[in-house]
Short mmCIF file of C-alpha atoms in Angstrom, two decimals:
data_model
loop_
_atom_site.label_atom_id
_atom_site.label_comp_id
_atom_site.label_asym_id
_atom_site.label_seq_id
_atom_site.Cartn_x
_atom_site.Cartn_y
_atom_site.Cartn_z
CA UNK A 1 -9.31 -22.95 -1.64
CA UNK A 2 -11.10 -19.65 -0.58
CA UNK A 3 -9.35 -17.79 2.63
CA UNK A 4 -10.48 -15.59 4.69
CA UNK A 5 -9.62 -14.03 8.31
CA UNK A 6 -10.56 -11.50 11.11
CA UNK A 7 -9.60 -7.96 10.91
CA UNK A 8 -6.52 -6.79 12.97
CA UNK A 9 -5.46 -3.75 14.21
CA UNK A 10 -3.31 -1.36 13.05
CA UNK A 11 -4.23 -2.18 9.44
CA UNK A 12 -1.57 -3.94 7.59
CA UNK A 13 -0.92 -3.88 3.48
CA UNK A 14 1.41 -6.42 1.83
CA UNK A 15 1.65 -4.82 -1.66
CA UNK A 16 2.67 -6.24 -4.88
CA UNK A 17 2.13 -9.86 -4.80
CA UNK A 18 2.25 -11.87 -7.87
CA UNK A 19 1.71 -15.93 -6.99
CA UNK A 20 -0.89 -17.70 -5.51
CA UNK A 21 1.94 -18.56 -2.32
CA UNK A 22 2.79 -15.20 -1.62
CA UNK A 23 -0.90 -14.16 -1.59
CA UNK A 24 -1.78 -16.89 0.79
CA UNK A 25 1.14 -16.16 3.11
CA UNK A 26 -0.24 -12.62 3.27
CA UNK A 27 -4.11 -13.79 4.21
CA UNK A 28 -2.79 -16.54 6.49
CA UNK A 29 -0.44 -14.17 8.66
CA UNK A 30 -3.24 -11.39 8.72
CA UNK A 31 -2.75 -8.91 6.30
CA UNK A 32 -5.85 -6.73 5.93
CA UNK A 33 -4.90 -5.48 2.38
CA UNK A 34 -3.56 -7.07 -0.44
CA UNK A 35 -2.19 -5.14 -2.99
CA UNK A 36 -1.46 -5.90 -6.99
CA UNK A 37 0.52 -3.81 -8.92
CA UNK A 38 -0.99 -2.60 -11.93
CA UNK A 39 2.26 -0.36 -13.69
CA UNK A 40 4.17 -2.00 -16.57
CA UNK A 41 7.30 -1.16 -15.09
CA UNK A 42 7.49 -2.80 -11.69
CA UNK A 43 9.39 -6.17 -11.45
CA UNK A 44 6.05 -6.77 -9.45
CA UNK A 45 3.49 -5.96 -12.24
CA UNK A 46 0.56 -8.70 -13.01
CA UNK A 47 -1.98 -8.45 -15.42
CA UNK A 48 -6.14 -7.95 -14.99
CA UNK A 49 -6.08 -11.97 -15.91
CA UNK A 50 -3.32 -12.61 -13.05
CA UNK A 51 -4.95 -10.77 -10.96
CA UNK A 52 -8.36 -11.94 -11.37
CA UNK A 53 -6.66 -15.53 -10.70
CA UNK A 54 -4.78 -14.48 -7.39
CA UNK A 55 -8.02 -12.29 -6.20
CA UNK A 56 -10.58 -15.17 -6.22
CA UNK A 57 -8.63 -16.58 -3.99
CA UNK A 58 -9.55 -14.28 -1.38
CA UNK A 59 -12.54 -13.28 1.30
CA UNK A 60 -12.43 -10.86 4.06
CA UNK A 61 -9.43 -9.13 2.61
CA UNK A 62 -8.98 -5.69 0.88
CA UNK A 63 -8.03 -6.39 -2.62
CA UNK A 64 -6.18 -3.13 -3.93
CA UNK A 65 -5.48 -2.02 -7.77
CA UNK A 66 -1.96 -0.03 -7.68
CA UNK A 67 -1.83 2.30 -10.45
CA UNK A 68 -0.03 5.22 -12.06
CA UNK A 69 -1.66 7.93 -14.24
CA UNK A 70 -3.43 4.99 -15.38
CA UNK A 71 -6.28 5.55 -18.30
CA UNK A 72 -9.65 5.10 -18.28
CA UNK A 73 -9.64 2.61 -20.62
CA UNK A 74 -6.54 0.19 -18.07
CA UNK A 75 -8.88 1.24 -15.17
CA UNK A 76 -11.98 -0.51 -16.67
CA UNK A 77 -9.93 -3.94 -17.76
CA UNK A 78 -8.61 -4.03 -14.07
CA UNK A 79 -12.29 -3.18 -12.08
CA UNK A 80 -13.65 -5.70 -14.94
CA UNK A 81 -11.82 -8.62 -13.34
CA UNK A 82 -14.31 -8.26 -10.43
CA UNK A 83 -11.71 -9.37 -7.85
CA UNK A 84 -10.62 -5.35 -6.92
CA UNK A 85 -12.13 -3.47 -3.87
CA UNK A 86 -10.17 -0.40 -3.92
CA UNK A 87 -8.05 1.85 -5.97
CA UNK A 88 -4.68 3.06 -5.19
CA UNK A 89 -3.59 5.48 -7.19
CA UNK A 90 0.76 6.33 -6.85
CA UNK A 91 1.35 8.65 -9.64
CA UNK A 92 0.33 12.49 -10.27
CA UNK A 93 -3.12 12.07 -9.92
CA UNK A 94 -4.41 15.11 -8.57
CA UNK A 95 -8.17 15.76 -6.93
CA UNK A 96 -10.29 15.75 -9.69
CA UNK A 97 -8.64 12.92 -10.89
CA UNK A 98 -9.10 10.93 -8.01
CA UNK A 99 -13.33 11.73 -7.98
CA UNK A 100 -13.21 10.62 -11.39
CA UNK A 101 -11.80 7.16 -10.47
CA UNK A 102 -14.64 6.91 -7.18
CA UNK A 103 -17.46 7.96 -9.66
CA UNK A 104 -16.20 5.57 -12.28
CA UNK A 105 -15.63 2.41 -10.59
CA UNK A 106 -17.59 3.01 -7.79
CA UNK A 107 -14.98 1.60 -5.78
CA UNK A 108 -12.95 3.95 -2.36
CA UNK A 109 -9.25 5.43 -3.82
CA UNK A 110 -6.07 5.82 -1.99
CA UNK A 111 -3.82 8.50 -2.52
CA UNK A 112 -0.47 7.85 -2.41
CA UNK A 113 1.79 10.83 -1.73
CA UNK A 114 5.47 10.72 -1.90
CA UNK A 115 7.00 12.65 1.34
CA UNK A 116 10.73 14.13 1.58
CA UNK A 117 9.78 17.31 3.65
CA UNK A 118 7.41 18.73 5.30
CA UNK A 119 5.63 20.92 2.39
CA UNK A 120 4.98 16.88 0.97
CA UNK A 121 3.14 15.93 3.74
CA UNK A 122 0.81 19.48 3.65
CA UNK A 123 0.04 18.17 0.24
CA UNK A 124 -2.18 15.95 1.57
CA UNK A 125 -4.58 18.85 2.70
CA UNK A 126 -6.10 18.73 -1.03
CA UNK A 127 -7.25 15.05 -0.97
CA UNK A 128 -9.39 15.97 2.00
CA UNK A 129 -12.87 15.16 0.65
CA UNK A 130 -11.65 13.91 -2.51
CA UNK A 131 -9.25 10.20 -1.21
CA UNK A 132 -11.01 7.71 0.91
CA UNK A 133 -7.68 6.66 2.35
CA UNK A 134 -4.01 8.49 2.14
CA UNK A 135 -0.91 6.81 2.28
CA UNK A 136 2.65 8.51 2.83
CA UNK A 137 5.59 6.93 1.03
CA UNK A 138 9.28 7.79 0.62
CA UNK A 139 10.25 9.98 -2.43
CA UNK A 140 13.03 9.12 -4.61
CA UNK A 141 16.37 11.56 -4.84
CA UNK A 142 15.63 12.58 -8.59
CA UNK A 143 19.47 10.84 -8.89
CA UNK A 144 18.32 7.63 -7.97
CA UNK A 145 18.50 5.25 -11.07
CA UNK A 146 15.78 3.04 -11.90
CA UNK A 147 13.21 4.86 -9.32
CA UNK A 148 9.56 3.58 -9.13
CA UNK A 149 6.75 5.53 -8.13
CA UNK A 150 6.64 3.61 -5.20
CA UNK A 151 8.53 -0.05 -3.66
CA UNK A 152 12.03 1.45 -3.65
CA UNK A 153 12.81 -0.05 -0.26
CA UNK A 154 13.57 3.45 0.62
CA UNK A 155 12.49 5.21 4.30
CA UNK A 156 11.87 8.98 4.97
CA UNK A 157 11.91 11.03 8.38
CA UNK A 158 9.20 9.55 10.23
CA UNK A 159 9.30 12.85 11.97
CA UNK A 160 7.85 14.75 9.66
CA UNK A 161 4.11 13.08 10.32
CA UNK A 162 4.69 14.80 13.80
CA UNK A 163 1.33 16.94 14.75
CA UNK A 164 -0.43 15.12 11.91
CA UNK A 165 -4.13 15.56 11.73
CA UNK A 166 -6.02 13.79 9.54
CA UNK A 167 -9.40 13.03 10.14
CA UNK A 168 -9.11 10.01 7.21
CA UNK A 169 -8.16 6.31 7.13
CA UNK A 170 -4.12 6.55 6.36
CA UNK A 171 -0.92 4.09 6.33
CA UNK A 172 2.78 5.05 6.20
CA UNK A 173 4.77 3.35 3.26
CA UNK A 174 8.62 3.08 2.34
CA UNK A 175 11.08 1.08 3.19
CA UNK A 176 9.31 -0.73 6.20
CA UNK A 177 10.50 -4.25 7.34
CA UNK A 178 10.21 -6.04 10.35
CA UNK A 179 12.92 -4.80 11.75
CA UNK A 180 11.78 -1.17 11.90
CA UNK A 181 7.95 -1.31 11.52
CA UNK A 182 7.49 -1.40 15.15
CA UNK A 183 9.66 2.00 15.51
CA UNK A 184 7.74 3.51 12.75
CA UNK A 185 4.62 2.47 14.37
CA UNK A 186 5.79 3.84 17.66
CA UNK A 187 7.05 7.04 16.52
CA UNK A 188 3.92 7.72 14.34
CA UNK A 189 1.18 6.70 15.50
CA UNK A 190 0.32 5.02 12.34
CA UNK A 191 -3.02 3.57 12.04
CA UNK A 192 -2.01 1.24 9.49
CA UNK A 193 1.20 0.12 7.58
CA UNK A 194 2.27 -1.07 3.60
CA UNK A 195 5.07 -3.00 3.01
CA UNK A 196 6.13 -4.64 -0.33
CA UNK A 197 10.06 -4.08 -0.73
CA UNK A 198 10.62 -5.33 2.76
CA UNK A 199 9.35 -8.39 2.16
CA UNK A 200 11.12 -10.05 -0.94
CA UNK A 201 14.12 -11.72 -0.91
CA UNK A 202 14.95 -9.86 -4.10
CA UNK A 203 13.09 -7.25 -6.31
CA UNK A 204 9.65 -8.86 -7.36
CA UNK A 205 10.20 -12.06 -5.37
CA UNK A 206 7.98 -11.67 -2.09
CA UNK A 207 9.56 -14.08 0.67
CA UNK A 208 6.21 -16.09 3.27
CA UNK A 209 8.76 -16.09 5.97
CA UNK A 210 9.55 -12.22 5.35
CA UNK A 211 6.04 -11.79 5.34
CA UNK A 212 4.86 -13.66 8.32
CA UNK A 213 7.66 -12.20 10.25
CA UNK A 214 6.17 -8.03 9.46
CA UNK A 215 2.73 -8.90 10.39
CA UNK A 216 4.23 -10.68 14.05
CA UNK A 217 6.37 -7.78 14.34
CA UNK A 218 3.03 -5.42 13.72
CA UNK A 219 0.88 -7.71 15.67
CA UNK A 220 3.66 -7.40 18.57
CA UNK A 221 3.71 -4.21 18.57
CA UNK A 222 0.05 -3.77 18.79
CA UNK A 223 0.20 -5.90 21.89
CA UNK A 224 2.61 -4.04 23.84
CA UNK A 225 1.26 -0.54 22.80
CA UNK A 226 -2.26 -1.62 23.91
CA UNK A 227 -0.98 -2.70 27.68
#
């Protein structure tokens, strides 16, 4: 069965989903992105063929390839599947690399930049012109064993985004559940949100009650910011 919704606002992601429930739990609740994770060594990882399966399931929804450093060669199996609308990109991709994926594929890239202080978030300066979209995640302590690029469950100082000015499409990552989505929305300003950690009931597993219960929290939020 093909789903499809209205968009929201803010914009919601619900990243890393790997079965057909989980993806429909994401499109029925209102997520506005979907995202599949496209790195080897994520408990969350699918494959183009996965992918393809869980993507035609989908209308009116962003479908987004998560990738790191990935080659030209993975990029082309993944945009082949014909089910991906945008590239996120959550390794050391720099500028240049990023216009090479939009000229490639043809397809708007998100750069995802990992943020501990405040020099992090100036990083983002350089993807002016280059990213269609940014998104600011938590970084991993270089100590922490087992790190991921990205979907370590882990928060940063939502502070630091204070006097950001971005004249781009962005969404603040890490660590967000619906318990504190609602402050993080609050405190900054956020125009849209990705979640994937704070979802499952354990690494890789996504939960449809965790889910429905960020985007009600979001949608809540929304509601009483807009009064």
């Amino acid at each position: 069965m093909t789903r499809s919704r209205k968009t929201t606002q803010p914009l919601v992601k619900i990243c890393g989903l790997n079965t057909l429930t989980v993806v429909d739990a994401a499109v029925d609740a209102g997520a506005d992105m979907i995202g599949f994770m496209f790195y080897a060594r994520s408990r969350r990882a699918v494959t183009p063929d996965l992918a393809q399966a869980l993507g035609e399931e989908v209308t009116g929804v962003t479908r987004v390839a998560i990738v790191v450093d990935a080659t030209d060669a993975e990029i082309d199996a993944i945009t082949a599947t014909g089910v991906i609308d945008m590239i996120q990109v959550h390794g050391k991709e720099d500028p240049a690399r990023v216009a090479e994926l939009k000229a490639r594929t043809g397809l708007p890239v998100m750069k995802a930049l990992r943020v501990a202080t405040k020099e992090d978030i100036r990083e983002a300066e350089a993807f002016f012109g280059a990213a269609d979209h940014l998104l600011f995640d938590a970084k991993a302590p270089k100590d922490m064993k087992g790190a991921l690029p990205g979907g370590n469950g882990l928060t940063f100082d939502w502070t630091l985004l204070d006097g950001l000015k971005i004249d781009m499409p962005w969404m603040l990552s890490g660590g967000l559940t619906a318990d504190n989505v609602a402050e993080a929305i609050r405190l900054t300003g956020a125009p849209g949100v990705d979640t994937s950690s704070g979802v499952e009931d354990k690494p890789g597993v996504k939960s449809p009650e965790r889910i429905r219960a960020f985007l009600a929290a979001v949608k809540q939020t929304h509601l009483e910011t807009a009064t």
